[in-house]
mmCIF file of C-alpha atoms and ligand atoms in Angstrom:
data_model
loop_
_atom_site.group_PDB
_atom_site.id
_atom_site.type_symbol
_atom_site.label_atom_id
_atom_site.label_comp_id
_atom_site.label_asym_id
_atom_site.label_seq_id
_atom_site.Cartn_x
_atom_site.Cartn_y
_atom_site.Cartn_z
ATOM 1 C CA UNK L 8 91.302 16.677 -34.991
ATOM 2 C CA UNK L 9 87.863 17.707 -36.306
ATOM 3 C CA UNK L 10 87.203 20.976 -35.197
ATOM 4 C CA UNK L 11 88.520 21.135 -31.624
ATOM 5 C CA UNK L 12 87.851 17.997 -30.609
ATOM 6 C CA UNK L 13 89.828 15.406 -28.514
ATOM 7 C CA UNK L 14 87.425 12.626 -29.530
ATOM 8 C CA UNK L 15 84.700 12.140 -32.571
ATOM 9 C CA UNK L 16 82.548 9.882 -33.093
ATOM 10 C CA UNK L 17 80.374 9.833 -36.148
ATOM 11 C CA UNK L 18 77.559 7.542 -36.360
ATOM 12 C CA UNK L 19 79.223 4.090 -34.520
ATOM 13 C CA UNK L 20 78.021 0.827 -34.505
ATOM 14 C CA UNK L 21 78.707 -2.259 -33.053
ATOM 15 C CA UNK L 22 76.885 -5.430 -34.168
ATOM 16 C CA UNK L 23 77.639 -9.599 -32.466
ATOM 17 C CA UNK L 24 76.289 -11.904 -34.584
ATOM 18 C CA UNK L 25 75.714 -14.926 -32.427
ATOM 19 C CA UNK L 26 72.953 -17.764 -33.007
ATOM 20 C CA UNK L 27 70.316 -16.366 -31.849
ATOM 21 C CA UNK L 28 70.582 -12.822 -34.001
ATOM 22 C CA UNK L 29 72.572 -9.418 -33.750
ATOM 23 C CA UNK L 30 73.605 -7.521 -30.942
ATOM 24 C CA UNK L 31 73.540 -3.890 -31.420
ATOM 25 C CA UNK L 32 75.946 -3.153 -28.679
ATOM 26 C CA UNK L 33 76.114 -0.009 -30.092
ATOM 27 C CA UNK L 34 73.763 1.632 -32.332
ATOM 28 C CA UNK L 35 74.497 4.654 -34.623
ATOM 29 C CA UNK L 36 76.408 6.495 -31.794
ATOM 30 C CA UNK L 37 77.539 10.039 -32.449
ATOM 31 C CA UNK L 38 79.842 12.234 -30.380
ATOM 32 C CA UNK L 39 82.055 15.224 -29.485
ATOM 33 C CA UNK L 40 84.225 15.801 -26.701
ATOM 34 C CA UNK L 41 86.797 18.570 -26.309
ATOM 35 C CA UNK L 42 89.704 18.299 -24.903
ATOM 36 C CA UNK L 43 90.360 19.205 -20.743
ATOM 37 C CA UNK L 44 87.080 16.887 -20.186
ATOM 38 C CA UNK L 45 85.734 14.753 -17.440
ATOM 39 C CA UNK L 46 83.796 12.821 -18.726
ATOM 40 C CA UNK L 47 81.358 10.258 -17.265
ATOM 41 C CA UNK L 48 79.289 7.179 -18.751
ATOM 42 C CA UNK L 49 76.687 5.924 -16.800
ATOM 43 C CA UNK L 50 73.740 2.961 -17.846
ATOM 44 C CA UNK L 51 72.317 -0.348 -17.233
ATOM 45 C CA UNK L 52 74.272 -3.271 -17.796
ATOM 46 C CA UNK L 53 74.235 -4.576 -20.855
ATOM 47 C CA UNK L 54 73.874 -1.109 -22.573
ATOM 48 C CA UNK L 55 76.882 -1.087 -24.336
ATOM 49 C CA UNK L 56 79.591 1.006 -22.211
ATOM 50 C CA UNK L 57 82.516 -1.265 -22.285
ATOM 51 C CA UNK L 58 82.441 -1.620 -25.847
ATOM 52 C CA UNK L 59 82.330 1.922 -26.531
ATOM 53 C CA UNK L 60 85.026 2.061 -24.084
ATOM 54 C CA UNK L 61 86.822 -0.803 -26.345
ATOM 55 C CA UNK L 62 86.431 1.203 -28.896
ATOM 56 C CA UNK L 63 88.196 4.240 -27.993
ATOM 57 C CA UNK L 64 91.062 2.364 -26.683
ATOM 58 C CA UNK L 65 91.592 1.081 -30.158
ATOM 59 C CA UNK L 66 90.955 -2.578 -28.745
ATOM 60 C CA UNK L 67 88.437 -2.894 -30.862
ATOM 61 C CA UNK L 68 86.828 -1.489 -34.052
ATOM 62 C CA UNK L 69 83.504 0.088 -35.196
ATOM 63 C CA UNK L 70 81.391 -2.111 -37.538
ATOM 64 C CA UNK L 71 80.751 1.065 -39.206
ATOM 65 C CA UNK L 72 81.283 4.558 -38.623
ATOM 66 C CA UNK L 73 83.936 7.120 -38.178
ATOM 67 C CA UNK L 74 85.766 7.175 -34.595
ATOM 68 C CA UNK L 75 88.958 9.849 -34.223
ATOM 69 C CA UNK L 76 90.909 10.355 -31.252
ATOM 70 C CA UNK L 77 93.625 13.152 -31.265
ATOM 71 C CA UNK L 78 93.340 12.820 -34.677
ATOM 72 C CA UNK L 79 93.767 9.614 -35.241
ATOM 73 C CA UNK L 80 91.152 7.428 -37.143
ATOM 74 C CA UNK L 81 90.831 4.549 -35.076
ATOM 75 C CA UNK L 82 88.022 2.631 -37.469
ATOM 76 C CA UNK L 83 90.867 2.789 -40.309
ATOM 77 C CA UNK L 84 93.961 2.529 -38.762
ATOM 78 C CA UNK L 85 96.408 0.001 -39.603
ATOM 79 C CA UNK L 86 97.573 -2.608 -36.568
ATOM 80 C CA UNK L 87 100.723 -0.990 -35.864
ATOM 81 C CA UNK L 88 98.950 2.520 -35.563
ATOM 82 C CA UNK L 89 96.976 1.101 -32.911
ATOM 83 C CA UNK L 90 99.792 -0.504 -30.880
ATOM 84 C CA UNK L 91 101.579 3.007 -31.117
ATOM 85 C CA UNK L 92 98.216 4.641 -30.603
ATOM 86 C CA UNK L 93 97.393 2.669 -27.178
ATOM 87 C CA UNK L 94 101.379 2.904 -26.031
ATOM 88 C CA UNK L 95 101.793 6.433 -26.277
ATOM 89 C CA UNK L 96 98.325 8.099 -26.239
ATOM 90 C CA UNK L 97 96.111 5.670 -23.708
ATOM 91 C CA UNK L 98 96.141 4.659 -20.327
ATOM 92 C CA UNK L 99 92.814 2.303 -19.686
ATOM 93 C CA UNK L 100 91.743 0.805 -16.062
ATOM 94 C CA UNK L 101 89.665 -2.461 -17.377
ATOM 95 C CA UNK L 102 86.585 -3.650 -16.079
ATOM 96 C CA UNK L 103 88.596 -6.968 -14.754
ATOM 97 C CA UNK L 104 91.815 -5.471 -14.295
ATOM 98 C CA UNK L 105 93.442 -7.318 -16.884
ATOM 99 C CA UNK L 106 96.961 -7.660 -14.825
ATOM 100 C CA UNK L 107 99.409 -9.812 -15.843
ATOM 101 C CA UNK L 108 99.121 -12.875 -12.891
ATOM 102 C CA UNK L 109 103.126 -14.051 -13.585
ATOM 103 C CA UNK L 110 104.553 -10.535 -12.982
ATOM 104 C CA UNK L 111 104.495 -8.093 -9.695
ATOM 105 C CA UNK L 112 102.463 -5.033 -8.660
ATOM 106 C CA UNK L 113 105.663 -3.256 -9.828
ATOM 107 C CA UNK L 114 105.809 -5.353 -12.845
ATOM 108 C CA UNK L 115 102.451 -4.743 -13.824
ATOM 109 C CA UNK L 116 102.867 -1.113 -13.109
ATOM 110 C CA UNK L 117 106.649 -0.688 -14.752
ATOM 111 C CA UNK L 118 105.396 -2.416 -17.884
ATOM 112 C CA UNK L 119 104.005 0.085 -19.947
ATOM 113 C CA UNK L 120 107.124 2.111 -19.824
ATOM 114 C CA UNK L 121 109.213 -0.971 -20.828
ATOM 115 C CA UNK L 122 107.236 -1.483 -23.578
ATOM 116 C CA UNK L 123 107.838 2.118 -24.628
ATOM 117 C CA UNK L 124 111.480 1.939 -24.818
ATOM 118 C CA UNK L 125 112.509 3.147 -21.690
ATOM 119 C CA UNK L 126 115.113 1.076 -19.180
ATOM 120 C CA UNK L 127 113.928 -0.313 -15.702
ATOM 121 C CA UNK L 128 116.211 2.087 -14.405
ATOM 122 C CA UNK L 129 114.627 5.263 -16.220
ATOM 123 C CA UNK L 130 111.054 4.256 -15.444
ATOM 124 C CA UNK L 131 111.885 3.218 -11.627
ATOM 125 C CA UNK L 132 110.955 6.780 -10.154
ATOM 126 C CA UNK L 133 107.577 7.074 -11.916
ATOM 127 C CA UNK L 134 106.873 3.544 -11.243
ATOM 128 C CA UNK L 135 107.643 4.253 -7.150
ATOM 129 C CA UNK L 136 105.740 7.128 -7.501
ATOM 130 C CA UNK L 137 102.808 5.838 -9.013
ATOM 131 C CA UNK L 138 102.539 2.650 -6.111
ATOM 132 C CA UNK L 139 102.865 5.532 -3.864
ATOM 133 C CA UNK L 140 99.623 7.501 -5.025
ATOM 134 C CA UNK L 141 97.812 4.543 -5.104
ATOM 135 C CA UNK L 142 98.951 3.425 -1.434
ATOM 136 C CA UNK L 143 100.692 0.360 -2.636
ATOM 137 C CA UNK L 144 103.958 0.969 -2.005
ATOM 138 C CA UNK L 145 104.040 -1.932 0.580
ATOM 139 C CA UNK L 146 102.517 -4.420 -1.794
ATOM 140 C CA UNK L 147 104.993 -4.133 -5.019
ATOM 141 C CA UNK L 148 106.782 -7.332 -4.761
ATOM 142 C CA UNK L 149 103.248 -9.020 -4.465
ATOM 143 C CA UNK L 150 101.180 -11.336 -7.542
ATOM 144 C CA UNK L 151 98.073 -10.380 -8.442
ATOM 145 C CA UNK L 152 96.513 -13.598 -6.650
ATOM 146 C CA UNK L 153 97.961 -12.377 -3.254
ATOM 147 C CA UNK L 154 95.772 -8.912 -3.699
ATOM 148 C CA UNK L 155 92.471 -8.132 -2.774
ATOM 149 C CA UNK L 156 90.305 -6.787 -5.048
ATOM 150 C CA UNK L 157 90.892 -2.946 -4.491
ATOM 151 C CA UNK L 158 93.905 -3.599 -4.728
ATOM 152 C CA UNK L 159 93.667 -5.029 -8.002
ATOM 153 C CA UNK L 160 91.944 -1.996 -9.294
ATOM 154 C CA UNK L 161 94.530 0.007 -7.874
ATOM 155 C CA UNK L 162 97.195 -1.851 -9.260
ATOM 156 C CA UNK L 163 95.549 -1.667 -12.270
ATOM 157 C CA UNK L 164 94.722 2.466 -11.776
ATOM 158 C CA UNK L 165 98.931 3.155 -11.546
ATOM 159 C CA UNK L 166 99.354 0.957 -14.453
ATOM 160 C CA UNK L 167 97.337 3.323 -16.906
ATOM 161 C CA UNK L 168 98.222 6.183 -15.030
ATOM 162 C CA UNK L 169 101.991 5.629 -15.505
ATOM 163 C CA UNK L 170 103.095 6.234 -18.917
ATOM 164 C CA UNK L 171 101.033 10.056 -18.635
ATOM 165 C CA UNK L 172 98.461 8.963 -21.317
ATOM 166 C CA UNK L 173 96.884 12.038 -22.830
ATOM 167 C CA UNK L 174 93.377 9.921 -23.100
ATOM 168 C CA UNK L 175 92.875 7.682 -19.789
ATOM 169 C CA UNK L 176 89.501 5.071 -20.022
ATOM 170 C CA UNK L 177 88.715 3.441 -16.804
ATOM 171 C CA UNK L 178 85.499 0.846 -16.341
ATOM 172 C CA UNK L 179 84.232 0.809 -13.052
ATOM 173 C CA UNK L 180 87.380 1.893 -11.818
ATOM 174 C CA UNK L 181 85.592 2.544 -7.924
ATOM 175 C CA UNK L 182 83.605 -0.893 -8.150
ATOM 176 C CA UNK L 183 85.187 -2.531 -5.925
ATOM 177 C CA UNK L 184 86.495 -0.378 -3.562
ATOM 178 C CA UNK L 185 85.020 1.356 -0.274
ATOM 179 C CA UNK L 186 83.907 4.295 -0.157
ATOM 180 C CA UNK L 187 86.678 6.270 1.231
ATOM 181 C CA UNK L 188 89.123 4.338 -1.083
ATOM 182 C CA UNK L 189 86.887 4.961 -3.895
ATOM 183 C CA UNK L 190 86.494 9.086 -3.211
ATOM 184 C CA UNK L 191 90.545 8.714 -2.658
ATOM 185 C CA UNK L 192 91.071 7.331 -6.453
ATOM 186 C CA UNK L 193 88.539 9.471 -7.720
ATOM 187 C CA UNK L 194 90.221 12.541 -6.461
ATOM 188 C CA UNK L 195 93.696 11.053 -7.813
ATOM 189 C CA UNK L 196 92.456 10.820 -11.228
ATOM 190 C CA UNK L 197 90.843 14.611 -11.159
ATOM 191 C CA UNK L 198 94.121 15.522 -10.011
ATOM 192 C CA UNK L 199 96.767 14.086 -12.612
ATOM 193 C CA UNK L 200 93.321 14.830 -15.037
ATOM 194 C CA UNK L 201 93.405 18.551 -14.262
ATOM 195 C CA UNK L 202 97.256 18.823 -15.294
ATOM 196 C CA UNK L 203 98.549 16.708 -17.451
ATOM 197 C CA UNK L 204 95.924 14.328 -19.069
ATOM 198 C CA UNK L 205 93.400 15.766 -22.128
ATOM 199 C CA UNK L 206 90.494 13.486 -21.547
ATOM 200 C CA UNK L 207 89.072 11.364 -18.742
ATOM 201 C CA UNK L 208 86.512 8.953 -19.874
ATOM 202 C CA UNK L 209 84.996 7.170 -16.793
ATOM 203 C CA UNK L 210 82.431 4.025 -16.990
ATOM 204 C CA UNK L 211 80.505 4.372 -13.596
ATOM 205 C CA UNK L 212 77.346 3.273 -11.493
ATOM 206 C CA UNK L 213 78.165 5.663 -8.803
ATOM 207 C CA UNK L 214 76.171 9.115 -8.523
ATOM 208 C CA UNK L 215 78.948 10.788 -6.817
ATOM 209 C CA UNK L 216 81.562 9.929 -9.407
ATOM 210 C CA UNK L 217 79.192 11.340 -11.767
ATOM 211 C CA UNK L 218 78.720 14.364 -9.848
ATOM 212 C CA UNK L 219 81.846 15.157 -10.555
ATOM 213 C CA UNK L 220 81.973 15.347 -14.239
ATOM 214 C CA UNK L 221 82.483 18.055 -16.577
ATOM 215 C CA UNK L 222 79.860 16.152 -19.039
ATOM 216 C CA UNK L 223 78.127 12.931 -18.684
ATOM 217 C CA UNK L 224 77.219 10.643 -21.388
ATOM 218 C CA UNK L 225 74.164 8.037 -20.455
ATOM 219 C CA UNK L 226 73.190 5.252 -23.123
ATOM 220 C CA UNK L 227 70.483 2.786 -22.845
ATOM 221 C CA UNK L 228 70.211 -0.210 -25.687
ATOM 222 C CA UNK L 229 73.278 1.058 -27.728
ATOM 223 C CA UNK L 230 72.344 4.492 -28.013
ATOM 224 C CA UNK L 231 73.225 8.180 -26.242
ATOM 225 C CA UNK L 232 69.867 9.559 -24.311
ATOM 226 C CA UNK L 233 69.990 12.880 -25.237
ATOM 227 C CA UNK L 234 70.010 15.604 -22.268
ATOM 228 C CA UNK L 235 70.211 19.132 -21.257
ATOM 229 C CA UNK L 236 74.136 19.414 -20.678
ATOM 230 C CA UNK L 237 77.480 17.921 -22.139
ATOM 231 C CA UNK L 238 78.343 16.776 -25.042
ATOM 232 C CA UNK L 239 76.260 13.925 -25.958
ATOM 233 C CA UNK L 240 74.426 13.527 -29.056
ATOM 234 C CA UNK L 241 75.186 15.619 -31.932
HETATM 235 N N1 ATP M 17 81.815 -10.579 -27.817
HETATM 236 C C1 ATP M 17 80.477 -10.408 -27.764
HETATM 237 N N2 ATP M 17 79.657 -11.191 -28.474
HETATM 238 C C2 ATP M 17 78.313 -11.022 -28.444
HETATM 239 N N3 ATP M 17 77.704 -10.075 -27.723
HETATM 240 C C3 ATP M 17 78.478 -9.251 -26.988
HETATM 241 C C4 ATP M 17 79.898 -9.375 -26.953
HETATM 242 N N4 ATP M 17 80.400 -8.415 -26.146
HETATM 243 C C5 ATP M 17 79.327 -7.739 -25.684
HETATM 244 N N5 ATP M 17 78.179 -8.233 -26.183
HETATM 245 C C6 ATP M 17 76.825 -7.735 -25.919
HETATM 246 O O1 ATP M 17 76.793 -6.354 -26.207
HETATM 247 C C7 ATP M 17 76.021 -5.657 -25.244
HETATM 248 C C8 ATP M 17 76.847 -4.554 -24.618
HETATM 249 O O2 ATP M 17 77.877 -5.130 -23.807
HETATM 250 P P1 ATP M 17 78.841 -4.254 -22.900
HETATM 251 O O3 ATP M 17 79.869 -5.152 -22.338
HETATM 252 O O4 ATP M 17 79.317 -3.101 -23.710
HETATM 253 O O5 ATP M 17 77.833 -3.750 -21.758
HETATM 254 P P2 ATP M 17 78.128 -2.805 -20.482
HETATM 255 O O6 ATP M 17 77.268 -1.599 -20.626
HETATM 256 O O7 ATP M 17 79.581 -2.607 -20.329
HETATM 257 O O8 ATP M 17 77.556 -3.699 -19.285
HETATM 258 P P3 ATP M 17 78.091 -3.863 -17.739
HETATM 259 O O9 ATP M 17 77.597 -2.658 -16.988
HETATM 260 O O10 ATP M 17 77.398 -5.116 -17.291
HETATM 261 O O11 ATP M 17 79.575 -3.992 -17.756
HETATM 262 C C9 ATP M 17 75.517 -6.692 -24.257
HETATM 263 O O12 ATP M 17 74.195 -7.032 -24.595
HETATM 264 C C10 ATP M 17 76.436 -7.867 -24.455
HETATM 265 O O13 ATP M 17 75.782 -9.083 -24.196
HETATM 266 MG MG1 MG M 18 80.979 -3.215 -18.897
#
């Protein structure tokens, strides 16, 4: 770790070269955030916060720059780094869910733990307990194309949540649910974020969820906008 943070970022950029010219999704981005955070990112669309979220979940990698999580150099890793990185370090809620439309709620959810090492019978507990925080308990034997879509984005909530990542990304993860399910989750992820998880990095449009933040981080056009509080800039 540099100094005593969970995640650095040292002048990031990423550049798309399409046909009509270069993207700067990101644009010389530079960053510190301890660890025990809350952390919120908030901007238009378009402004670049699912790739920085990309990014940190090692999905993805800088066109130049340094980024370090736990330690871990994520613009120089090698491949199987990374897998190990985002199987034992990350949980990540994706903008679209990402679940896996041939396997169950409980599939989805139990995966992450198979794919660790442990047995279906091992990871059955943490995978009924996990359904049960996110109220979807009665909906584990269910596809992805027979849920709605909160219940997507929970489904997709208890899948990063299961495997205790130290560093849990989520974009958007309230979008598309009401309000009471949304302050429901939110509270959920302070929760298991308060004991066991280092660093909550949240993608959000909604003022409340940023309320709630320990720091916030808002970009516009690639870039941090420096304020007052929190960690940006730097
Ligand atoms: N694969 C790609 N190729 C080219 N341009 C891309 C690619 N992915 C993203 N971009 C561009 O990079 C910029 C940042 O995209 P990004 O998805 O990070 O935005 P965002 O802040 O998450 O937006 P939203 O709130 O709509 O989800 C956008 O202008 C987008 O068009
Ligand atoms: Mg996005």
């Amino acid at each position: 770790m540099v100094g005593d943070s969970m995640i650095h970022l040292r002048n990031v950029t990423r550049t798309y070269s399409s046909g009509s010219g270069v993207v700067r999704a990101l644009d010389g981005i530079s960053l510190d955030i301890p660890a025990g955070g809350f952390v919120t990112v908030t901007g238009p669309s378009g402004c670049g916060k699912s790739t920085l979220l990309n990014l940190l979940g090692g999905l993805d990698r800088p066109t130049s720059g340094e980024i370090l999580v736990d330690g871990i150099p994520l613009h120089s890793a090698g491949e199987r780094a990374l897998t190990s990185y985002r199987r034992n370090t990350l949980g990540i809620v994706f903008q679209f869910f990402n679940l896996l439309p041939a396997m169950t709620v409980r599939e989805n959810v139990e995966l992450p733990l198979l794919l660790r090492g442990e047995s279906a019978r091992k990871a059955a507990p943490r995978v009924d307990e996990m359904l049960d925080l996110v109220g979807l308990s009665a909906r584990s034997g269910h596809f992805p194309h027979q849920l709605s879509g909160g219940e997507m984005q929970r489904t997709a909530i208890a899948r990063a949540l299961a495997g205790c990542p130290r560093l849990l990304l989520a974009d958007e993860p309230t979008g598309n649910l009401d309000s009471a399910n949304a302050a429901r989750v939110c509270e959920t992820l302070l929760k298991i974020a308060s004991q066991k998880i280092a660093v909550l990095v949240i993608v959000t449009h909604s003022e409340s969820v940023a309320a709630m933040a320990s720091a916030r981080i808002r970009m516009l056009d690639g870039k941090i906008i420096p304020h007052n509080n929190g960690p940006a800039g730097g």
